[in-house]
PDB file of C-alpha atoms in Angstrom:
ATOM      1  CA  UNK A   1       0.000   0.000   0.000  1.00  0.00           C
ATOM      2  CA  UNK A   2       1.388   3.408  -0.951  1.00  0.00           C
ATOM      3  CA  UNK A   3       1.509   6.652   0.904  1.00  0.00           C
ATOM      4  CA  UNK A   4      -1.609   8.818   1.076  1.00  0.00           C
ATOM      5  CA  UNK A   5      -1.753  11.253  -1.858  1.00  0.00           C
ATOM      6  CA  UNK A   6      -2.872  14.778  -0.994  1.00  0.00           C
ATOM      7  CA  UNK A   7      -4.901  15.865  -4.008  1.00  0.00           C
ATOM      8  CA  UNK A   8      -4.599  19.523  -4.878  1.00  0.00           C
ATOM      9  CA  UNK A   9      -1.956  22.125  -4.116  1.00  0.00           C
ATOM     10  CA  UNK A  10      -0.199  22.339  -0.753  1.00  0.00           C
ATOM     11  CA  UNK A  11       2.564  24.349   0.843  1.00  0.00           C
ATOM     12  CA  UNK A  12       4.190  24.593   4.261  1.00  0.00           C
ATOM     13  CA  UNK A  13       4.287  27.201   6.961  1.00  0.00           C
ATOM     14  CA  UNK A  14       7.541  29.131   6.823  1.00  0.00           C
ATOM     15  CA  UNK A  15       7.332  31.112  10.056  1.00  0.00           C
ATOM     16  CA  UNK A  16      10.231  29.309  11.777  1.00  0.00           C
ATOM     17  CA  UNK A  17      13.908  28.824  10.963  1.00  0.00           C
ATOM     18  CA  UNK A  18      14.846  25.405   9.626  1.00  0.00           C
ATOM     19  CA  UNK A  19      18.134  23.641   8.929  1.00  0.00           C
ATOM     20  CA  UNK A  20      18.542  21.498   5.827  1.00  0.00           C
ATOM     21  CA  UNK A  21      21.337  18.951   6.114  1.00  0.00           C
ATOM     22  CA  UNK A  22      22.403  16.980   3.046  1.00  0.00           C
ATOM     23  CA  UNK A  23      24.606  13.957   3.649  1.00  0.00           C
ATOM     24  CA  UNK A  24      25.710  11.097   1.480  1.00  0.00           C
ATOM     25  CA  UNK A  25      28.411   8.917   0.062  1.00  0.00           C
ATOM     26  CA  UNK A  26      29.841   8.028  -3.334  1.00  0.00           C
ATOM     27  CA  UNK A  27      31.182   4.605  -4.202  1.00  0.00           C
ATOM     28  CA  UNK A  28      34.357   5.300  -6.145  1.00  0.00           C
ATOM     29  CA  UNK A  29      35.492   1.660  -6.394  1.00  0.00           C
ATOM     30  CA  UNK A  30      32.507  -0.666  -6.661  1.00  0.00           C
ATOM     31  CA  UNK A  31      34.436  -3.842  -5.869  1.00  0.00           C
ATOM     32  CA  UNK A  32      35.907  -2.447  -2.645  1.00  0.00           C
ATOM     33  CA  UNK A  33      32.826  -3.431  -0.618  1.00  0.00           C
ATOM     34  CA  UNK A  34      34.904  -3.772   2.574  1.00  0.00           C
ATOM     35  CA  UNK A  35      35.741  -0.070   2.287  1.00  0.00           C
ATOM     36  CA  UNK A  36      32.343   1.417   1.457  1.00  0.00           C
ATOM     37  CA  UNK A  37      30.117  -1.198   3.120  1.00  0.00           C
ATOM     38  CA  UNK A  38      30.726   0.076   6.688  1.00  0.00           C
ATOM     39  CA  UNK A  39      29.784   3.619   5.637  1.00  0.00           C
ATOM     40  CA  UNK A  40      26.557   2.378   4.071  1.00  0.00           C
ATOM     41  CA  UNK A  41      25.583   0.132   6.990  1.00  0.00           C
ATOM     42  CA  UNK A  42      26.231   2.786   9.665  1.00  0.00           C
ATOM     43  CA  UNK A  43      23.243   4.892   8.613  1.00  0.00           C
ATOM     44  CA  UNK A  44      20.218   2.668   9.442  1.00  0.00           C
ATOM     45  CA  UNK A  45      20.955   2.676  13.190  1.00  0.00           C
ATOM     46  CA  UNK A  46      21.316   6.447  13.252  1.00  0.00           C
ATOM     47  CA  UNK A  47      18.131   6.932  11.209  1.00  0.00           C
ATOM     48  CA  UNK A  48      16.226   4.703  13.613  1.00  0.00           C
ATOM     49  CA  UNK A  49      17.562   6.716  16.563  1.00  0.00           C
ATOM     50  CA  UNK A  50      16.530   9.993  14.895  1.00  0.00           C
ATOM     51  CA  UNK A  51      12.953   8.871  14.311  1.00  0.00           C
ATOM     52  CA  UNK A  52      12.593   7.315  17.770  1.00  0.00           C
ATOM     53  CA  UNK A  53      13.755  10.570  19.437  1.00  0.00           C
ATOM     54  CA  UNK A  54      12.582  13.237  16.988  1.00  0.00           C
ATOM     55  CA  UNK A  55      11.272  15.791  19.446  1.00  0.00           C
ATOM     56  CA  UNK A  56      14.197  15.499  21.879  1.00  0.00           C
ATOM     57  CA  UNK A  57      16.797  15.675  19.098  1.00  0.00           C
ATOM     58  CA  UNK A  58      15.160  18.428  17.033  1.00  0.00           C
ATOM     59  CA  UNK A  59      15.049  16.153  13.986  1.00  0.00           C
ATOM     60  CA  UNK A  60      12.045  16.906  11.764  1.00  0.00           C
ATOM     61  CA  UNK A  61      12.162  14.542   8.783  1.00  0.00           C
ATOM     62  CA  UNK A  62      14.269  13.152   5.937  1.00  0.00           C
ATOM     63  CA  UNK A  63      14.230  11.819   2.390  1.00  0.00           C
ATOM     64  CA  UNK A  64      16.732   9.316   0.930  1.00  0.00           C
ATOM     65  CA  UNK A  65      17.841   8.624  -2.629  1.00  0.00           C
ATOM     66  CA  UNK A  66      20.045   5.845  -3.953  1.00  0.00           C
ATOM     67  CA  UNK A  67      21.828   6.029  -7.285  1.00  0.00           C
ATOM     68  CA  UNK A  68      24.295   3.654  -8.906  1.00  0.00           C
ATOM     69  CA  UNK A  69      27.272   5.246  -7.146  1.00  0.00           C
ATOM     70  CA  UNK A  70      25.947   8.048  -4.985  1.00  0.00           C
ATOM     71  CA  UNK A  71      23.484   8.149  -2.111  1.00  0.00           C
ATOM     72  CA  UNK A  72      21.962  11.316  -0.769  1.00  0.00           C
ATOM     73  CA  UNK A  73      19.904  11.967   2.322  1.00  0.00           C
ATOM     74  CA  UNK A  74      18.153  15.290   2.845  1.00  0.00           C
ATOM     75  CA  UNK A  75      17.384  15.929   6.502  1.00  0.00           C
ATOM     76  CA  UNK A  76      15.357  18.711   8.087  1.00  0.00           C
ATOM     77  CA  UNK A  77      16.281  19.933  11.572  1.00  0.00           C
ATOM     78  CA  UNK A  78      14.774  22.411  14.012  1.00  0.00           C
ATOM     79  CA  UNK A  79      18.109  24.216  14.503  1.00  0.00           C
ATOM     80  CA  UNK A  80      21.832  24.096  13.855  1.00  0.00           C
ATOM     81  CA  UNK A  81      22.351  23.581  17.583  1.00  0.00           C
ATOM     82  CA  UNK A  82      20.215  20.426  17.466  1.00  0.00           C
ATOM     83  CA  UNK A  83      22.118  19.071  14.471  1.00  0.00           C
ATOM     84  CA  UNK A  84      25.513  19.772  16.041  1.00  0.00           C
ATOM     85  CA  UNK A  85      24.432  18.242  19.348  1.00  0.00           C
ATOM     86  CA  UNK A  86      23.428  15.055  17.523  1.00  0.00           C
ATOM     87  CA  UNK A  87      26.817  14.970  15.784  1.00  0.00           C
ATOM     88  CA  UNK A  88      28.445  14.821  19.242  1.00  0.00           C
ATOM     89  CA  UNK A  89      26.162  12.004  20.423  1.00  0.00           C
ATOM     90  CA  UNK A  90      27.396   8.478  21.082  1.00  0.00           C
ATOM     91  CA  UNK A  91      25.857   6.694  18.082  1.00  0.00           C
ATOM     92  CA  UNK A  92      27.116   9.282  15.577  1.00  0.00           C
ATOM     93  CA  UNK A  93      30.572   9.588  17.145  1.00  0.00           C
ATOM     94  CA  UNK A  94      30.987   5.805  17.153  1.00  0.00           C
ATOM     95  CA  UNK A  95      29.984   5.594  13.469  1.00  0.00           C
ATOM     96  CA  UNK A  96      32.345   8.468  12.588  1.00  0.00           C
ATOM     97  CA  UNK A  97      35.266   6.873  14.447  1.00  0.00           C
ATOM     98  CA  UNK A  98      34.620   3.509  12.765  1.00  0.00           C
ATOM     99  CA  UNK A  99      34.446   5.235   9.381  1.00  0.00           C
ATOM    100  CA  UNK A 100      37.783   6.946   9.949  1.00  0.00           C
ATOM    101  CA  UNK A 101      39.377   3.695  11.143  1.00  0.00           C
ATOM    102  CA  UNK A 102      38.136   1.525   8.282  1.00  0.00           C
ATOM    103  CA  UNK A 103      38.239   4.018   5.431  1.00  0.00           C
ATOM    104  CA  UNK A 104      40.774   6.617   6.464  1.00  0.00           C
ATOM    105  CA  UNK A 105      42.353   8.165   3.388  1.00  0.00           C
ATOM    106  CA  UNK A 106      41.359   5.278   1.101  1.00  0.00           C
ATOM    107  CA  UNK A 107      39.716   6.595  -2.053  1.00  0.00           C
ATOM    108  CA  UNK A 108      37.280   3.680  -2.520  1.00  0.00           C
ATOM    109  CA  UNK A 109      34.463   5.679  -0.975  1.00  0.00           C
ATOM    110  CA  UNK A 110      33.678   9.370  -0.777  1.00  0.00           C
ATOM    111  CA  UNK A 111      31.601  11.073   1.886  1.00  0.00           C
ATOM    112  CA  UNK A 112      30.021  14.524   1.922  1.00  0.00           C
ATOM    113  CA  UNK A 113      27.653  16.760   3.778  1.00  0.00           C
ATOM    114  CA  UNK A 114      26.253  20.270   3.399  1.00  0.00           C
ATOM    115  CA  UNK A 115      24.382  22.329   5.977  1.00  0.00           C
ATOM    116  CA  UNK A 116      22.012  25.197   5.174  1.00  0.00           C
ATOM    117  CA  UNK A 117      20.508  27.468   7.819  1.00  0.00           C
ATOM    118  CA  UNK A 118      17.295  28.881   6.408  1.00  0.00           C
ATOM    119  CA  UNK A 119      15.625  31.817   8.113  1.00  0.00           C
ATOM    120  CA  UNK A 120      11.889  32.026   8.652  1.00  0.00           C
ATOM    121  CA  UNK A 121      10.110  33.564   5.676  1.00  0.00           C
ATOM    122  CA  UNK A 122      12.962  32.827   3.256  1.00  0.00           C
ATOM    123  CA  UNK A 123      11.785  29.473   1.947  1.00  0.00           C
ATOM    124  CA  UNK A 124       8.701  28.297   0.127  1.00  0.00           C
ATOM    125  CA  UNK A 125       7.354  25.067  -1.218  1.00  0.00           C
ATOM    126  CA  UNK A 126       4.577  23.701  -3.362  1.00  0.00           C
ATOM    127  CA  UNK A 127       3.336  20.126  -3.654  1.00  0.00           C
ATOM    128  CA  UNK A 128       0.639  19.034  -6.074  1.00  0.00           C
ATOM    129  CA  UNK A 129      -0.963  15.610  -5.848  1.00  0.00           C
ATOM    130  CA  UNK A 130       1.902  14.334  -3.685  1.00  0.00           C
ATOM    131  CA  UNK A 131       2.252  12.348  -0.469  1.00  0.00           C
ATOM    132  CA  UNK A 132       3.913  14.159   2.421  1.00  0.00           C
ATOM    133  CA  UNK A 133       7.398  14.819   1.100  1.00  0.00           C
ATOM    134  CA  UNK A 134      10.458  16.958   1.800  1.00  0.00           C
ATOM    135  CA  UNK A 135       9.690  20.143   3.676  1.00  0.00           C
ATOM    136  CA  UNK A 136       6.007  19.160   3.461  1.00  0.00           C
ATOM    137  CA  UNK A 137       6.822  16.189   5.672  1.00  0.00           C
ATOM    138  CA  UNK A 138       9.002  18.231   8.029  1.00  0.00           C
ATOM    139  CA  UNK A 139       6.801  21.302   8.553  1.00  0.00           C
ATOM    140  CA  UNK A 140       3.053  21.862   8.764  1.00  0.00           C
ATOM    141  CA  UNK A 141       1.506  20.837   5.422  1.00  0.00           C
ATOM    142  CA  UNK A 142      -1.354  23.167   4.435  1.00  0.00           C
ATOM    143  CA  UNK A 143      -3.596  23.689   1.394  1.00  0.00           C
ATOM    144  CA  UNK A 144      -2.679  26.606  -0.845  1.00  0.00           C
ATOM    145  CA  UNK A 145      -5.307  29.337  -0.691  1.00  0.00           C
ATOM    146  CA  UNK A 146      -5.484  32.863  -2.138  1.00  0.00           C
ATOM    147  CA  UNK A 147      -3.166  34.509   0.445  1.00  0.00           C
ATOM    148  CA  UNK A 148      -0.292  32.244  -0.660  1.00  0.00           C
ATOM    149  CA  UNK A 149      -1.107  31.106  -4.202  1.00  0.00           C
ATOM    150  CA  UNK A 150       2.219  32.212  -5.735  1.00  0.00           C
ATOM    151  CA  UNK A 151       5.874  31.696  -4.835  1.00  0.00           C
ATOM    152  CA  UNK A 152       6.230  35.438  -4.152  1.00  0.00           C
ATOM    153  CA  UNK A 153       3.300  35.399  -1.725  1.00  0.00           C
ATOM    154  CA  UNK A 154       4.573  32.241   0.017  1.00  0.00           C
ATOM    155  CA  UNK A 155       7.977  33.888   0.467  1.00  0.00           C
ATOM    156  CA  UNK A 156       6.243  36.800   2.180  1.00  0.00           C
ATOM    157  CA  UNK A 157       5.138  34.400   4.890  1.00  0.00           C
ATOM    158  CA  UNK A 158       2.793  31.482   5.328  1.00  0.00           C
ATOM    159  CA  UNK A 159       1.165  30.906   8.680  1.00  0.00           C
ATOM    160  CA  UNK A 160      -2.068  29.285   9.718  1.00  0.00           C
ATOM    161  CA  UNK A 161      -3.920  29.762  12.960  1.00  0.00           C
TER     162      UNK A 161
END
């Protein structure tokens, strides 16, 4: 059974700051499974921890994509402080230390992340005939009405009562 489809046009409230964190890996040498495998298998435990402790950690939501060589995970966080605090937590630190031990400077696998701090009122979104997705899964998902029926209007602020 698939996710519920929200028919029509939707947006999100944008009255609070949000942090978008993009993290992923690239398999540079496909046959070097012992080098990139530990990076790949470290994520499920951390993802489980994030969803089980969302409110306490400030984690809002995430989306994952898997390509032939590159994976990407887009995460939404309440604040930079929450994201940085999680990075210092036991599960993440253990995974990071294991990664550095097993992979080190070996070029079989690449790793990357990007962090974007987005101020309230400076982001907008639109979803049409979609399940909850992206920012629409992380923030309050609301129908588009006249006060916010264009990107310009949504960037001026979207809030519901």
